[in-house]
C-alpha atoms as one frame of an Amber mdcrd trajectory, in Angstrom:
protein
 177.289 146.753  31.692 174.319 145.227  33.286 170.377 146.919  32.269 170.428
 148.741  35.391 173.380 150.465  34.422 172.577 151.510  31.141 169.056 152.698
  32.698 170.430 154.911  34.407 172.669 156.175  31.262 169.638 156.714  29.666
 168.030 158.635  32.482 170.818 160.582  32.707 170.823 161.707  29.234 167.090
 162.336  29.241 167.325 164.404  32.460 170.362 166.539  30.471 167.988 167.122
  27.615 165.562 167.696  30.144 167.782 170.536  31.929 168.820 171.981  28.413
 165.340 172.440  26.865 164.497 174.287  30.353 167.430 176.448  29.869 166.631
 176.866  26.267 162.846 178.029  27.855 164.299 180.555  29.986 166.462 182.377
  27.827 163.920 182.446  25.224 161.155 184.151  27.749 163.436 186.501  29.362
 161.174 185.575  32.740 162.552 186.722  36.387 166.007 185.032  36.232 165.702
 184.764  40.284 162.580 183.162  40.313 163.308 181.125  37.509 166.389 180.615
  39.353 164.849 179.578  42.484 161.983 177.720  40.761 164.818 175.670  39.042
 166.801 175.380  41.643 164.029 173.533  43.642 163.178 171.650  40.575 167.065
 170.731  40.693 167.069 170.056  44.084 164.108 167.834  43.743 165.726 166.055
  40.233 168.686 165.969  42.694 166.747 164.002  45.279 165.360 161.856  42.404
 169.097 161.479  40.681 170.135 160.339  44.847 167.261 158.157  45.022 167.913
 156.693  41.402 171.413 156.110  42.486 170.415 154.377  45.491 168.004 151.877
  43.725 170.840 151.410  41.413 172.871 150.294  43.845 170.525 148.272  45.628
 169.406 146.996  42.201 173.313 145.999  41.484 173.768 144.449  44.335 170.887
 142.196  43.785 172.072 142.376  40.782 175.420 140.605  41.950 173.545 138.386
  44.136 171.813 137.063  41.795 174.301 136.529  39.235 176.381 134.995  41.891
 173.345 132.493  42.668 172.853 132.177  38.502 176.426 131.049  38.554 176.326
 128.757  41.241 173.230 127.203  39.684 175.035 127.476  36.397 178.088 125.437
  37.810 174.774 123.170  39.406 173.781 122.804  35.608 177.094 122.518  34.278
 178.150 119.524  37.137 174.757 117.775  36.360 175.625 118.419  31.985 179.195
 116.752  32.982 176.964 114.063  35.022 174.455 113.553  32.550 177.084 113.526
  29.372 179.405 110.943  31.529 176.127 108.526  32.270 175.371 109.266  28.554
 178.714 107.929  27.435 178.245 105.175  30.063 175.158 104.122  28.778 176.391
 104.097  25.235 179.397 101.954  26.438 176.521  99.401  28.141 174.888  99.872
  24.716 177.581  98.859  22.813 178.719  96.067  24.956 174.741  94.952  24.937
 175.331  95.250  20.823 178.233  93.381  20.949 176.846  90.796  23.202 173.866
  90.452  20.624 176.194  90.336  18.269 177.616  87.285  19.985 174.849  85.578
  20.887 173.357  86.141  17.218 176.885  84.683  15.764 176.254  81.279  18.638
 172.871  81.288  17.966 173.752  80.982  13.894 176.421  78.225  15.014 173.927
  76.507  16.924 171.167  76.280  14.211 173.854  75.231  12.315 174.925  72.670
  14.340 171.226  71.588  14.824 170.740  71.182  11.199 173.855  69.247  10.596
 172.455  66.862  13.862 168.927  66.602  12.151 170.324  65.551   8.874 172.652
  62.541  10.532 169.425  61.774  12.390 167.589  61.510   9.044 170.622  59.276
   7.892 170.931  57.402  11.113 166.984  56.666  10.863 167.245  55.579   7.261
 170.171  53.366   8.280 168.510  52.365  10.997 165.245  51.447   8.937 167.819
  49.423   6.310 169.499  47.819   9.367 165.991  46.818  10.505 164.786  45.651
   7.499 168.117  43.503   6.722 167.788  42.130  10.718 164.110  41.537   9.656
 165.217  39.293   6.180 167.610  38.111   8.230 165.571  36.493  10.947 163.193
  35.739   8.394 165.885  33.443   6.214 167.019  32.303   9.966 164.009  31.329
  10.506 163.605  29.044   7.060 167.040  27.821   7.997 166.115  26.514  11.167
 163.200  25.020   9.605 165.156  23.411   6.739 167.956  22.180   9.622 164.988
  20.970  11.817 164.114  18.819   8.516 167.801  17.943   8.116 167.806  17.091
  11.089 164.207  14.838  11.116 166.392  13.482   8.049 169.585  12.686   9.006
 167.679  10.811  12.161 165.854   9.387   9.695 168.889   7.719   8.194 170.623
   7.591  10.764 168.363   4.623  11.801 168.379   3.221   8.445 172.012   3.645
   8.767 171.734   1.635  11.883 169.373  -1.271  10.258 171.474  -1.463   7.454
 174.415  -1.685   9.321 172.825  -4.576  11.647 171.568  -6.400   8.749 175.301
  -6.173   6.629 176.538  -7.172   9.982 173.898 -10.344  10.535 174.910 -11.478
   6.800 178.423 -11.582   6.851 178.100 -13.480  10.244 176.085 -15.536   7.995
 178.605 -15.726   5.253 180.840 -16.506   7.539 179.352 -19.604   9.312 178.561
 -20.949   5.825 182.431 -20.788   4.896 181.693 -18.294   2.383 184.039 -15.053
   1.708 182.350 -12.129   3.000 184.346  -9.611   0.546 182.634  -9.005  -3.019
 184.168  -9.579  -5.662 185.252  -6.709  -8.603 182.711  -5.191 -10.153 182.341
  -4.399 -13.793 181.325  -1.049 -13.501 184.067   1.482 -12.582 183.337   4.437
 -10.302 182.570   7.657 -12.226 185.720  10.454 -12.065 186.471  13.562 -10.342
 183.658  13.579  -7.600 184.973  14.574  -4.287 183.352  14.365  -0.831 183.937
  14.492   2.609 183.497  12.364   5.436 180.257  12.996   7.450 180.789  10.471
  10.754 182.421   7.249  11.541 181.476   3.767  13.127 184.280   2.595  14.991
 185.099  -1.212  16.537 185.614  -2.767  19.890 189.173  -2.097  19.797 188.768
   1.195  18.424 189.254   1.091  14.631 186.937   3.132  12.204 185.370   0.282
  10.158 182.296   2.252   8.932 182.314   5.869   7.087 179.271   7.632   6.303
 179.955  10.416   3.486 177.946  13.190   2.229 178.229  11.636  -1.676 175.684
   9.386  -2.615 174.278   7.867  -6.274 173.032  11.020  -7.731 177.177  11.677
  -7.869 177.145   8.231  -9.567 178.066   6.013  -6.765 177.053   2.505  -6.664
 177.393  -0.612  -4.032 180.956  -1.700  -4.661 183.157   1.444  -5.954 186.054
   2.383  -4.167 187.098   5.788  -2.550 190.432   7.130  -1.292 190.333   9.047
   1.976 192.971  11.849   2.197 193.817  14.904   4.647 196.112  17.917   3.892
 197.414  15.842   0.571 198.187  12.985   2.918 196.980   8.981   2.171 194.853
   8.065   5.017 193.160   5.065   3.529 191.063   3.008   0.988 187.098   2.834
   1.447 184.380   0.731  -0.225 180.796   1.572  -0.976 178.344  -1.040   0.433
 175.083   1.124   0.796 174.058   4.683  -0.804 171.361   6.952  -1.065 170.789
   9.652  -2.942 173.182  11.976  -1.372 175.339   9.824   0.576 176.953   6.493
   1.177 177.943   4.193   3.604 181.557   2.502   3.324 183.852  -0.048   4.778
 187.133   0.841   5.294 189.546  -1.698   3.076 192.883  -0.536   4.269 194.686
   2.571   6.625 197.626   4.630   6.385 199.392   4.313   9.473 199.564   7.987
   9.703 196.582   8.792  11.466 192.594   7.640  11.754 190.130   8.155   9.452
 188.027  11.256  10.753 185.171  13.306  10.214 186.068  16.128   8.286 188.353
  13.999   5.975 188.258  14.205   2.288 187.267  11.359   0.130 187.644  11.258
  -3.711 187.329   8.788  -6.588 190.247  10.102  -8.552 193.083   8.289  -7.448
């Protein structure tokens, strides 16, 4: 029941109570019933008119209430639809928020992995810098050693050039002496020497000198007086275990000697790099 209906019911109850009170008063005072009846009828008519007015007002209010109720229901439906839309939007927002959180977690994990890789790269860079420094230091040392060796090589070349010049002069002197001996009718082959060559002296052929016929007549070896060799000592030449010939020392210095070829094998000529020894 609506508020207006309740109001009318209460109004009817009040009117009924008033009417009963009025009847009781009439009965109690014993007044003129006709006059009183007329007055009461007038009042009743007035109350009926009021009741009719109230009934009309009630119907008007009821109509307005129904209209208002319809409007409120329409607004309620609109609000329900808006609430539903807001709920859907809220759910979508939560879904997007969850997606953003997932993306943020993925990005955080990727960032952690990237930082780990960056740390690894940094460690590798530090290691590479250390290795590069070691390589650079090693190259500097190698360059220093190379420079030292180049200086030593230059000195050796100068020494070798001087020795070559000395060797040429000595060979020229030897050739002149041999020619003078042959012209005098003397043998240019020296006799046996009293001192035997030292044992276990090995070396290599550094250079050979060929005559006009293309055969080797003089050989330079890399062993000399520091190894116990003197003029007249003999050396055996071999290559890979094969005998190539015999040499005789004609000139020595501290670390080299010049020898003439006494005999050669038929398997090949004496060449630079062949082995020489006093063992055989």
